[in-house]
Amino acid sequence: MSESATLASNQIIENDPPEVKAAKELAQRYRLPYVDLLPPDKKSPIDHEALANIPVDLMLRYHFVPLKREGEKLHVAMADPTNFEQIDEIESLLKVKLVIHVAPQGAIDAVLKRGEATQRVLQEATSGFRISLVKETDQGEEVLDLDRLATDSEMSPIIKLVDTIIYNAMESRASDIHIETTDRDVRVKFRIDGALYQKVDPIDVAYHQTLISRIKVMSELDIAERRIPQDGRFRVRYKGRTVDFRVSIIPTIYGENCVIRILDKEQISEEFKNLTLDVVGFDPEDLRRFRIYIKEPYGMVLVTGPTGSGKTT
C-alpha cells in the first residue's frame, strides 16, 4: 500500500466509534495502514483462502486475522502492532514475513468468533455419520462409501460436513435443505412442516465454494460452471432405504445458493401403508365430493398447496 493510500485509510472521521478512532491513531503513530475488517457497504478485505489456510486456534492465540498473501509476505490485521515478540513467533510458526495492518480489537474478535464457529462445525462433522451414495450403472445400482471418495485430506471435513447436514435433515424430517450464502457467511436451513429453521451454526464464507462443489460432485453437475443455474439429483442409502435428492444450484450476487429437495418415498410408503381417506382430515362434505370425483371415468383432480401442506399425504 502506498503512503498516500495509507494516510487516506488512517484518516479519522468525526463519527468514528472510539475503538476505531483509537486504532486509527495507533496506525498513524506507527505509519501503518488501518483496515476495516467489517465494511458495511464494501467488499471484505479478507482473502478467505488465506483465512482458511491458517488454523483458527493460532489466530485466536495471537489475536490476528490474515488479509492476503503475497509470495513470502502475509498481510495481517492486529490490534497491537507493538507486540514484536508475538509478531516474531507468528513469523516463525508460519514461516512468512508479516505486513502489519491495524484494526480494532472488536472487529478482530468478531471475525475470529465466526471462524471459530465454522471450525467447530467442521470438527463435529469429522466424527459424524456415514451415508452411502448410490450410483446407477448399466449393471444396476452401485453403493459408494462417501469417505472413499475423499482423496484430498482437506476435502474430507467438507465431505463429512455435507454428510452430517444430510443426516440431520433426514432425522429432522425436513423436506428441503437450503444453503444460502451472504457476504460474510453461509447459512444452512431446513424446511420442516413448511417453515425454515436454521439448524447449523453459520459457516465461514471461505468454505462456501468447497461446500457447493461437493454437492455438485454428488449430483454430477459441472463444478466449473458458476454463472448459470444447474439442476441435478443424487441418491443416498440411509437406514436400509434409498432416498432421492433433487438439487438446484442458483448463482447470486454473493455466490451460488443451493436448495436440496428430499424425497424419501420409501418412508412415506411405510408410514402411509394403512392410511385411509377417512383419517386424513377432510371436511365431511369435501370427502363426499372427493369420493365422487375420483370414481369418474375421466377428468382431473388437482391437489395443490405450498411445501409441507400435505399434498403427498
mmCIF file of N, CA and C in Angstrom, residues 167-281:
data_model
loop_
_atom_site.group_PDB
_atom_site.id
_atom_site.type_symbol
_atom_site.label_atom_id
_atom_site.label_comp_id
_atom_site.label_asym_id
_atom_site.label_seq_id
_atom_site.Cartn_x
_atom_site.Cartn_y
_atom_site.Cartn_z
ATOM 1 N N TYR A 167 -27.749 -36.000 6.951
ATOM 2 C CA TYR A 167 -28.250 -36.883 8.010
ATOM 3 C C TYR A 167 -29.186 -36.123 8.953
ATOM 4 N N ASN A 168 -28.744 -34.950 9.400
ATOM 5 C CA ASN A 168 -29.563 -34.168 10.333
ATOM 6 C C ASN A 168 -30.881 -33.744 9.697
ATOM 7 N N ALA A 169 -30.842 -33.437 8.404
ATOM 8 C CA ALA A 169 -32.075 -33.047 7.713
ATOM 9 C C ALA A 169 -33.068 -34.204 7.691
ATOM 10 N N MET A 170 -32.572 -35.403 7.416
ATOM 11 C CA MET A 170 -33.475 -36.558 7.376
ATOM 12 C C MET A 170 -33.974 -36.923 8.768
ATOM 13 N N GLU A 171 -33.101 -36.789 9.761
ATOM 14 C CA GLU A 171 -33.533 -37.067 11.131
ATOM 15 C C GLU A 171 -34.569 -36.043 11.605
ATOM 16 N N SER A 172 -34.485 -34.824 11.068
ATOM 17 C CA SER A 172 -35.437 -33.772 11.447
ATOM 18 C C SER A 172 -36.713 -33.808 10.617
ATOM 19 N N ARG A 173 -36.808 -34.782 9.708
ATOM 20 C CA ARG A 173 -37.958 -34.914 8.811
ATOM 21 C C ARG A 173 -38.125 -33.665 7.944
ATOM 22 N N ALA A 174 -37.005 -33.103 7.504
ATOM 23 C CA ALA A 174 -37.046 -31.910 6.655
ATOM 24 C C ALA A 174 -37.415 -32.300 5.228
ATOM 25 N N SER A 175 -38.121 -31.403 4.557
ATOM 26 C CA SER A 175 -38.463 -31.645 3.154
ATOM 27 C C SER A 175 -37.452 -30.997 2.218
ATOM 28 N N ASP A 176 -36.728 -29.989 2.713
ATOM 29 C CA ASP A 176 -35.744 -29.284 1.889
ATOM 30 C C ASP A 176 -34.563 -28.853 2.750
ATOM 31 N N ILE A 177 -33.410 -28.747 2.101
ATOM 32 C CA ILE A 177 -32.217 -28.158 2.711
ATOM 33 C C ILE A 177 -31.873 -26.911 1.903
ATOM 34 N N HIS A 178 -31.780 -25.775 2.569
ATOM 35 C CA HIS A 178 -31.415 -24.522 1.905
ATOM 36 C C HIS A 178 -30.007 -24.128 2.344
ATOM 37 N N ILE A 179 -29.130 -23.901 1.382
ATOM 38 C CA ILE A 179 -27.777 -23.417 1.665
ATOM 39 C C ILE A 179 -27.664 -22.038 1.034
ATOM 40 N N GLU A 180 -27.618 -21.020 1.885
ATOM 41 C CA GLU A 180 -27.652 -19.635 1.420
ATOM 42 C C GLU A 180 -26.350 -18.938 1.793
ATOM 43 N N THR A 181 -25.779 -18.238 0.841
ATOM 44 C CA THR A 181 -24.529 -17.525 1.105
ATOM 45 C C THR A 181 -24.777 -16.027 1.190
ATOM 46 N N THR A 182 -24.066 -15.382 2.105
ATOM 47 C CA THR A 182 -24.081 -13.928 2.218
ATOM 48 C C THR A 182 -22.654 -13.442 1.988
ATOM 49 N N ASP A 183 -22.424 -12.162 2.221
ATOM 50 C CA ASP A 183 -21.066 -11.649 2.019
ATOM 51 C C ASP A 183 -20.114 -12.092 3.121
ATOM 52 N N ARG A 184 -20.659 -12.641 4.225
ATOM 53 C CA ARG A 184 -19.790 -12.978 5.357
ATOM 54 C C ARG A 184 -19.866 -14.430 5.800
ATOM 55 N N ASP A 185 -20.968 -15.115 5.526
ATOM 56 C CA ASP A 185 -21.058 -16.497 5.978
ATOM 57 C C ASP A 185 -22.029 -17.284 5.111
ATOM 58 N N VAL A 186 -22.106 -18.574 5.402
ATOM 59 C CA VAL A 186 -23.025 -19.477 4.708
ATOM 60 C C VAL A 186 -23.998 -20.024 5.742
ATOM 61 N N ARG A 187 -25.278 -19.987 5.420
ATOM 62 C CA ARG A 187 -26.296 -20.432 6.371
ATOM 63 C C ARG A 187 -27.031 -21.645 5.822
ATOM 64 N N VAL A 188 -27.174 -22.636 6.674
ATOM 65 C CA VAL A 188 -27.858 -23.873 6.302
ATOM 66 C C VAL A 188 -29.188 -23.916 7.045
ATOM 67 N N LYS A 189 -30.271 -24.057 6.278
ATOM 68 C CA LYS A 189 -31.605 -24.078 6.875
ATOM 69 C C LYS A 189 -32.357 -25.317 6.411
ATOM 70 N N PHE A 190 -33.202 -25.834 7.294
ATOM 71 C CA PHE A 190 -34.055 -26.974 6.965
ATOM 72 C C PHE A 190 -35.504 -26.500 6.894
ATOM 73 N N ARG A 191 -36.223 -26.992 5.887
ATOM 74 C CA ARG A 191 -37.657 -26.711 5.823
ATOM 75 C C ARG A 191 -38.391 -27.879 6.473
ATOM 76 N N ILE A 192 -39.028 -27.597 7.597
ATOM 77 C CA ILE A 192 -39.740 -28.619 8.360
ATOM 78 C C ILE A 192 -41.186 -28.168 8.522
ATOM 79 N N ASP A 193 -42.102 -28.980 8.026
ATOM 80 C CA ASP A 193 -43.535 -28.645 8.074
ATOM 81 C C ASP A 193 -43.804 -27.265 7.480
ATOM 82 N N GLY A 194 -43.101 -26.955 6.398
ATOM 83 C CA GLY A 194 -43.357 -25.713 5.672
ATOM 84 C C GLY A 194 -42.598 -24.502 6.162
ATOM 85 N N ALA A 195 -41.945 -24.585 7.314
ATOM 86 C CA ALA A 195 -41.221 -23.434 7.871
ATOM 87 C C ALA A 195 -39.719 -23.688 7.825
ATOM 88 N N LEU A 196 -38.942 -22.607 7.617
ATOM 89 C CA LEU A 196 -37.483 -22.720 7.556
ATOM 90 C C LEU A 196 -36.873 -22.522 8.942
ATOM 91 N N TYR A 197 -35.949 -23.414 9.301
ATOM 92 C CA TYR A 197 -35.249 -23.319 10.577
ATOM 93 C C TYR A 197 -33.749 -23.405 10.327
ATOM 94 N N GLN A 198 -32.981 -22.526 10.986
ATOM 95 C CA GLN A 198 -31.526 -22.591 10.873
ATOM 96 C C GLN A 198 -31.019 -23.590 11.900
ATOM 97 N N LYS A 199 -30.575 -24.744 11.421
ATOM 98 C CA LYS A 199 -30.206 -25.850 12.299
ATOM 99 C C LYS A 199 -28.700 -26.014 12.466
ATOM 100 N N VAL A 200 -27.916 -25.230 11.723
ATOM 101 C CA VAL A 200 -26.461 -25.349 11.762
ATOM 102 C C VAL A 200 -25.875 -23.971 12.022
ATOM 103 N N ASP A 201 -24.812 -23.909 12.819
ATOM 104 C CA ASP A 201 -24.126 -22.631 13.034
ATOM 105 C C ASP A 201 -23.682 -22.053 11.693
ATOM 106 N N PRO A 202 -23.688 -20.721 11.551
ATOM 107 C CA PRO A 202 -23.187 -20.129 10.301
ATOM 108 C C PRO A 202 -21.780 -20.615 9.981
ATOM 109 N N ILE A 203 -21.562 -20.930 8.721
ATOM 110 C CA ILE A 203 -20.271 -21.442 8.254
ATOM 111 C C ILE A 203 -19.531 -20.305 7.567
ATOM 112 N N ASP A 204 -18.240 -20.204 7.819
ATOM 113 C CA ASP A 204 -17.471 -19.116 7.224
ATOM 114 C C ASP A 204 -17.543 -19.186 5.703
ATOM 115 N N VAL A 205 -17.632 -18.019 5.082
ATOM 116 C CA VAL A 205 -17.790 -17.957 3.628
ATOM 117 C C VAL A 205 -16.583 -18.556 2.901
ATOM 118 N N ALA A 206 -15.467 -18.708 3.596
ATOM 119 C CA ALA A 206 -14.287 -19.316 2.971
ATOM 120 C C ALA A 206 -14.553 -20.750 2.532
ATOM 121 N N TYR A 207 -15.501 -21.420 3.180
ATOM 122 C CA TYR A 207 -15.800 -22.811 2.856
ATOM 123 C C TYR A 207 -16.956 -22.945 1.867
ATOM 124 N N HIS A 208 -17.497 -21.815 1.430
ATOM 125 C CA HIS A 208 -18.709 -21.857 0.610
ATOM 126 C C HIS A 208 -18.518 -22.628 -0.691
ATOM 127 N N GLN A 209 -17.491 -22.257 -1.466
ATOM 128 C CA GLN A 209 -17.342 -22.869 -2.783
ATOM 129 C C GLN A 209 -17.014 -24.353 -2.684
ATOM 130 N N THR A 210 -16.237 -24.732 -1.667
ATOM 131 C CA THR A 210 -15.925 -26.151 -1.483
ATOM 132 C C THR A 210 -17.176 -26.938 -1.135
ATOM 133 N N LEU A 211 -18.031 -26.342 -0.314
ATOM 134 C CA LEU A 211 -19.286 -26.989 0.079
ATOM 135 C C LEU A 211 -20.191 -27.195 -1.137
ATOM 136 N N ILE A 212 -20.348 -26.144 -1.942
ATOM 137 C CA ILE A 212 -21.190 -26.240 -3.136
ATOM 138 C C ILE A 212 -20.581 -27.224 -4.140
ATOM 139 N N SER A 213 -19.258 -27.201 -4.273
ATOM 140 C CA SER A 213 -18.598 -28.117 -5.210
ATOM 141 C C SER A 213 -18.832 -29.570 -4.815
ATOM 142 N N ARG A 214 -18.819 -29.837 -3.517
ATOM 143 C CA ARG A 214 -19.065 -31.208 -3.061
ATOM 144 C C ARG A 214 -20.469 -31.666 -3.463
ATOM 145 N N ILE A 215 -21.439 -30.793 -3.296
ATOM 146 C CA ILE A 215 -22.817 -31.139 -3.671
ATOM 147 C C ILE A 215 -22.920 -31.319 -5.182
ATOM 148 N N LYS A 216 -22.196 -30.497 -5.940
ATOM 149 C CA LYS A 216 -22.193 -30.644 -7.397
ATOM 150 C C LYS A 216 -21.600 -31.987 -7.814
ATOM 151 N N VAL A 217 -20.525 -32.388 -7.156
ATOM 152 C CA VAL A 217 -19.910 -33.682 -7.473
ATOM 153 C C VAL A 217 -20.899 -34.814 -7.208
ATOM 154 N N MET A 218 -21.586 -34.756 -6.082
ATOM 155 C CA MET A 218 -22.573 -35.787 -5.754
ATOM 156 C C MET A 218 -23.700 -35.818 -6.784
ATOM 157 N N SER A 219 -24.055 -34.631 -7.311
ATOM 158 C CA SER A 219 -25.178 -34.528 -8.249
ATOM 159 C C SER A 219 -24.739 -34.635 -9.700
ATOM 160 N N GLU A 220 -23.428 -34.850 -9.925
ATOM 161 C CA GLU A 220 -22.858 -34.956 -11.271
ATOM 162 C C GLU A 220 -23.122 -33.693 -12.089
ATOM 163 N N LEU A 221 -22.898 -32.543 -11.455
ATOM 164 C CA LEU A 221 -23.034 -31.253 -12.128
ATOM 165 C C LEU A 221 -21.649 -30.703 -12.463
ATOM 166 N N ASP A 222 -21.621 -29.637 -13.239
ATOM 167 C CA ASP A 222 -20.370 -29.022 -13.676
ATOM 168 C C ASP A 222 -19.854 -28.103 -12.566
ATOM 169 N N ILE A 223 -18.753 -28.499 -11.930
ATOM 170 C CA ILE A 223 -18.241 -27.700 -10.812
ATOM 171 C C ILE A 223 -17.581 -26.412 -11.300
ATOM 172 N N ALA A 224 -17.219 -26.348 -12.577
ATOM 173 C CA ALA A 224 -16.565 -25.143 -13.105
ATOM 174 C C ALA A 224 -17.574 -24.072 -13.499
ATOM 175 N N GLU A 225 -18.830 -24.464 -13.692
ATOM 176 C CA GLU A 225 -19.861 -23.511 -14.118
ATOM 177 C C GLU A 225 -20.502 -22.860 -12.896
ATOM 178 N N ARG A 226 -20.329 -21.536 -12.794
ATOM 179 C CA ARG A 226 -20.873 -20.818 -11.640
ATOM 180 C C ARG A 226 -21.781 -19.662 -12.045
ATOM 181 N N ARG A 227 -22.035 -19.527 -13.350
ATOM 182 C CA ARG A 227 -22.776 -18.348 -13.819
ATOM 183 C C ARG A 227 -24.228 -18.636 -14.148
ATOM 184 N N ILE A 228 -24.583 -19.896 -14.336
ATOM 185 C CA ILE A 228 -25.957 -20.231 -14.718
ATOM 186 C C ILE A 228 -26.525 -21.246 -13.729
ATOM 187 N N PRO A 229 -27.851 -21.299 -13.592
ATOM 188 C CA PRO A 229 -28.461 -22.297 -12.699
ATOM 189 C C PRO A 229 -28.201 -23.712 -13.206
ATOM 190 N N GLN A 230 -28.118 -24.646 -12.272
ATOM 191 C CA GLN A 230 -27.952 -26.053 -12.615
ATOM 192 C C GLN A 230 -28.896 -26.897 -11.759
ATOM 193 N N ASP A 231 -29.400 -27.959 -12.345
ATOM 194 C CA ASP A 231 -30.271 -28.894 -11.631
ATOM 195 C C ASP A 231 -29.690 -30.296 -11.740
ATOM 196 N N GLY A 232 -29.755 -31.022 -10.656
ATOM 197 C CA GLY A 232 -29.248 -32.391 -10.663
ATOM 198 C C GLY A 232 -29.952 -33.225 -9.609
ATOM 199 N N ARG A 233 -29.461 -34.419 -9.437
ATOM 200 C CA ARG A 233 -30.059 -35.317 -8.451
ATOM 201 C C ARG A 233 -29.026 -36.339 -8.004
ATOM 202 N N PHE A 234 -29.244 -36.886 -6.827
ATOM 203 C CA PHE A 234 -28.428 -37.999 -6.358
ATOM 204 C C PHE A 234 -29.260 -38.836 -5.403
ATOM 205 N N ARG A 235 -28.771 -40.021 -5.118
ATOM 206 C CA ARG A 235 -29.449 -40.926 -4.199
ATOM 207 C C ARG A 235 -28.509 -41.298 -3.066
ATOM 208 N N VAL A 236 -29.088 -41.518 -1.917
ATOM 209 C CA VAL A 236 -28.306 -41.895 -0.742
ATOM 210 C C VAL A 236 -28.951 -43.110 -0.090
ATOM 211 N N ARG A 237 -28.126 -44.049 0.335
ATOM 212 C CA ARG A 237 -28.614 -45.199 1.098
ATOM 213 C C ARG A 237 -28.586 -44.826 2.568
ATOM 214 N N TYR A 238 -29.744 -44.869 3.200
ATOM 215 C CA TYR A 238 -29.869 -44.387 4.575
ATOM 216 C C TYR A 238 -30.813 -45.304 5.342
ATOM 217 N N LYS A 239 -30.274 -45.933 6.397
ATOM 218 C CA LYS A 239 -31.059 -46.836 7.244
ATOM 219 C C LYS A 239 -31.770 -47.911 6.422
ATOM 220 N N GLY A 240 -31.044 -48.439 5.439
ATOM 221 C CA GLY A 240 -31.576 -49.547 4.661
ATOM 222 C C GLY A 240 -32.525 -49.164 3.548
ATOM 223 N N ARG A 241 -32.775 -47.882 3.362
ATOM 224 C CA ARG A 241 -33.665 -47.476 2.279
ATOM 225 C C ARG A 241 -32.966 -46.434 1.405
ATOM 226 N N THR A 242 -33.437 -46.307 0.184
ATOM 227 C CA THR A 242 -32.852 -45.367 -0.769
ATOM 228 C C THR A 242 -33.662 -44.074 -0.773
ATOM 229 N N VAL A 243 -32.964 -42.960 -0.602
ATOM 230 C CA VAL A 243 -33.611 -41.648 -0.548
ATOM 231 C C VAL A 243 -33.139 -40.827 -1.741
ATOM 232 N N ASP A 244 -34.082 -40.227 -2.458
ATOM 233 C CA ASP A 244 -33.762 -39.377 -3.608
ATOM 234 C C ASP A 244 -33.595 -37.926 -3.166
ATOM 235 N N PHE A 245 -32.660 -37.240 -3.814
ATOM 236 C CA PHE A 245 -32.428 -35.820 -3.551
ATOM 237 C C PHE A 245 -32.414 -35.077 -4.888
ATOM 238 N N ARG A 246 -33.187 -34.015 -4.984
ATOM 239 C CA ARG A 246 -33.188 -33.157 -6.169
ATOM 240 C C ARG A 246 -32.455 -31.866 -5.809
ATOM 241 N N VAL A 247 -31.500 -31.490 -6.630
ATOM 242 C CA VAL A 247 -30.612 -30.368 -6.311
ATOM 243 C C VAL A 247 -30.812 -29.232 -7.309
ATOM 244 N N SER A 248 -30.942 -28.024 -6.793
ATOM 245 C CA SER A 248 -30.993 -26.820 -7.629
ATOM 246 C C SER A 248 -29.904 -25.856 -7.158
ATOM 247 N N ILE A 249 -29.034 -25.474 -8.078
ATOM 248 C CA ILE A 249 -27.961 -24.516 -7.794
ATOM 249 C C ILE A 249 -28.292 -23.216 -8.520
ATOM 250 N N ILE A 250 -28.295 -22.111 -7.781
ATOM 251 C CA ILE A 250 -28.663 -20.826 -8.375
ATOM 252 C C ILE A 250 -27.583 -19.795 -8.045
ATOM 253 N N PRO A 251 -26.982 -19.149 -9.057
ATOM 254 C CA PRO A 251 -25.983 -18.109 -8.771
ATOM 255 C C PRO A 251 -26.634 -16.853 -8.209
ATOM 256 N N THR A 252 -25.976 -16.232 -7.239
ATOM 257 C CA THR A 252 -26.451 -14.978 -6.651
ATOM 258 C C THR A 252 -25.291 -13.992 -6.617
ATOM 259 N N ILE A 253 -25.553 -12.817 -6.100
ATOM 260 C CA ILE A 253 -24.523 -11.778 -6.062
ATOM 261 C C ILE A 253 -23.346 -12.177 -5.172
ATOM 262 N N TYR A 254 -23.601 -13.012 -4.151
ATOM 263 C CA TYR A 254 -22.539 -13.407 -3.228
ATOM 264 C C TYR A 254 -21.979 -14.799 -3.528
ATOM 265 N N GLY A 255 -22.462 -15.442 -4.556
ATOM 266 C CA GLY A 255 -22.038 -16.806 -4.854
ATOM 267 C C GLY A 255 -23.256 -17.669 -5.125
ATOM 268 N N GLU A 256 -23.052 -18.957 -5.166
ATOM 269 C CA GLU A 256 -24.139 -19.866 -5.516
ATOM 270 C C GLU A 256 -24.915 -20.314 -4.277
ATOM 271 N N ASN A 257 -26.236 -20.271 -4.392
ATOM 272 C CA ASN A 257 -27.115 -20.850 -3.382
ATOM 273 C C ASN A 257 -27.549 -22.233 -3.844
ATOM 274 N N CYS A 258 -27.943 -23.046 -2.890
ATOM 275 C CA CYS A 258 -28.335 -24.418 -3.217
ATOM 276 C C CYS A 258 -29.593 -24.792 -2.438
ATOM 277 N N VAL A 259 -30.517 -25.436 -3.130
ATOM 278 C CA VAL A 259 -31.704 -25.997 -2.479
ATOM 279 C C VAL A 259 -31.757 -27.477 -2.820
ATOM 280 N N ILE A 260 -31.882 -28.302 -1.794
ATOM 281 C CA ILE A 260 -31.941 -29.753 -1.978
ATOM 282 C C ILE A 260 -33.296 -30.246 -1.493
ATOM 283 N N ARG A 261 -34.076 -30.822 -2.383
ATOM 284 C CA ARG A 261 -35.370 -31.402 -2.017
ATOM 285 C C ARG A 261 -35.157 -32.873 -1.649
ATOM 286 N N ILE A 262 -35.665 -33.266 -0.500
ATOM 287 C CA ILE A 262 -35.530 -34.644 -0.013
ATOM 288 C C ILE A 262 -36.805 -35.409 -0.344
ATOM 289 N N LEU A 263 -36.656 -36.501 -1.080
ATOM 290 C CA LEU A 263 -37.803 -37.328 -1.470
ATOM 291 C C LEU A 263 -37.610 -38.728 -0.895
ATOM 292 N N ASP A 264 -38.095 -38.904 0.309
ATOM 293 C CA ASP A 264 -37.957 -40.195 0.995
ATOM 294 C C ASP A 264 -39.215 -41.022 0.744
ATOM 295 N N LYS A 265 -39.316 -41.568 -0.464
ATOM 296 C CA LYS A 265 -40.541 -42.249 -0.882
ATOM 297 C C LYS A 265 -40.798 -43.524 -0.086
ATOM 298 N N GLU A 266 -39.722 -44.234 0.251
ATOM 299 C CA GLU A 266 -39.914 -45.494 0.973
ATOM 300 C C GLU A 266 -40.462 -45.257 2.372
ATOM 301 N N GLN A 267 -40.011 -44.184 3.023
ATOM 302 C CA GLN A 267 -40.536 -43.876 4.349
ATOM 303 C C GLN A 267 -42.004 -43.469 4.259
ATOM 304 N N ILE A 268 -42.320 -42.675 3.229
ATOM 305 C CA ILE A 268 -43.714 -42.261 3.039
ATOM 306 C C ILE A 268 -44.601 -43.478 2.829
ATOM 307 N N SER A 269 -44.133 -44.413 2.007
ATOM 308 C CA SER A 269 -44.921 -45.616 1.739
ATOM 309 C C SER A 269 -45.143 -46.421 3.011
ATOM 310 N N GLU A 270 -44.097 -46.505 3.850
ATOM 311 C CA GLU A 270 -44.207 -47.276 5.085
ATOM 312 C C GLU A 270 -45.161 -46.610 6.071
ATOM 313 N N GLU A 271 -45.025 -45.271 6.203
ATOM 314 C CA GLU A 271 -45.852 -44.551 7.168
ATOM 315 C C GLU A 271 -47.321 -44.541 6.768
ATOM 316 N N PHE A 272 -47.567 -44.479 5.461
ATOM 317 C CA PHE A 272 -48.940 -44.309 4.988
ATOM 318 C C PHE A 272 -49.540 -45.615 4.450
ATOM 319 N N LYS A 273 -48.926 -46.733 4.813
ATOM 320 C CA LYS A 273 -49.383 -48.010 4.284
ATOM 321 C C LYS A 273 -50.837 -48.279 4.668
ATOM 322 N N ASN A 274 -51.188 -47.926 5.889
ATOM 323 C CA ASN A 274 -52.545 -48.184 6.375
ATOM 324 C C ASN A 274 -53.394 -46.912 6.434
ATOM 325 N N LEU A 275 -52.951 -45.872 5.722
ATOM 326 C CA LEU A 275 -53.674 -44.606 5.755
ATOM 327 C C LEU A 275 -54.909 -44.672 4.854
ATOM 328 N N THR A 276 -56.014 -44.151 5.341
ATOM 329 C CA THR A 276 -57.248 -44.108 4.549
ATOM 330 C C THR A 276 -57.740 -42.673 4.461
ATOM 331 N N LEU A 277 -58.624 -42.430 3.514
ATOM 332 C CA LEU A 277 -59.163 -41.080 3.337
ATOM 333 C C LEU A 277 -59.918 -40.602 4.574
ATOM 334 N N ASP A 278 -60.455 -41.530 5.345
ATOM 335 C CA ASP A 278 -61.272 -41.141 6.495
ATOM 336 C C ASP A 278 -60.460 -40.467 7.597
ATOM 337 N N VAL A 279 -59.140 -40.730 7.653
ATOM 338 C CA VAL A 279 -58.342 -40.185 8.755
ATOM 339 C C VAL A 279 -57.405 -39.060 8.298
ATOM 340 N N VAL A 280 -57.502 -38.669 7.033
ATOM 341 C CA VAL A 280 -56.614 -37.622 6.519
ATOM 342 C C VAL A 280 -56.982 -36.255 7.075
ATOM 343 N N GLY A 281 -58.272 -36.039 7.350
ATOM 344 C CA GLY A 281 -58.688 -34.750 7.896
ATOM 345 C C GLY A 281 -59.593 -33.961 6.978
#
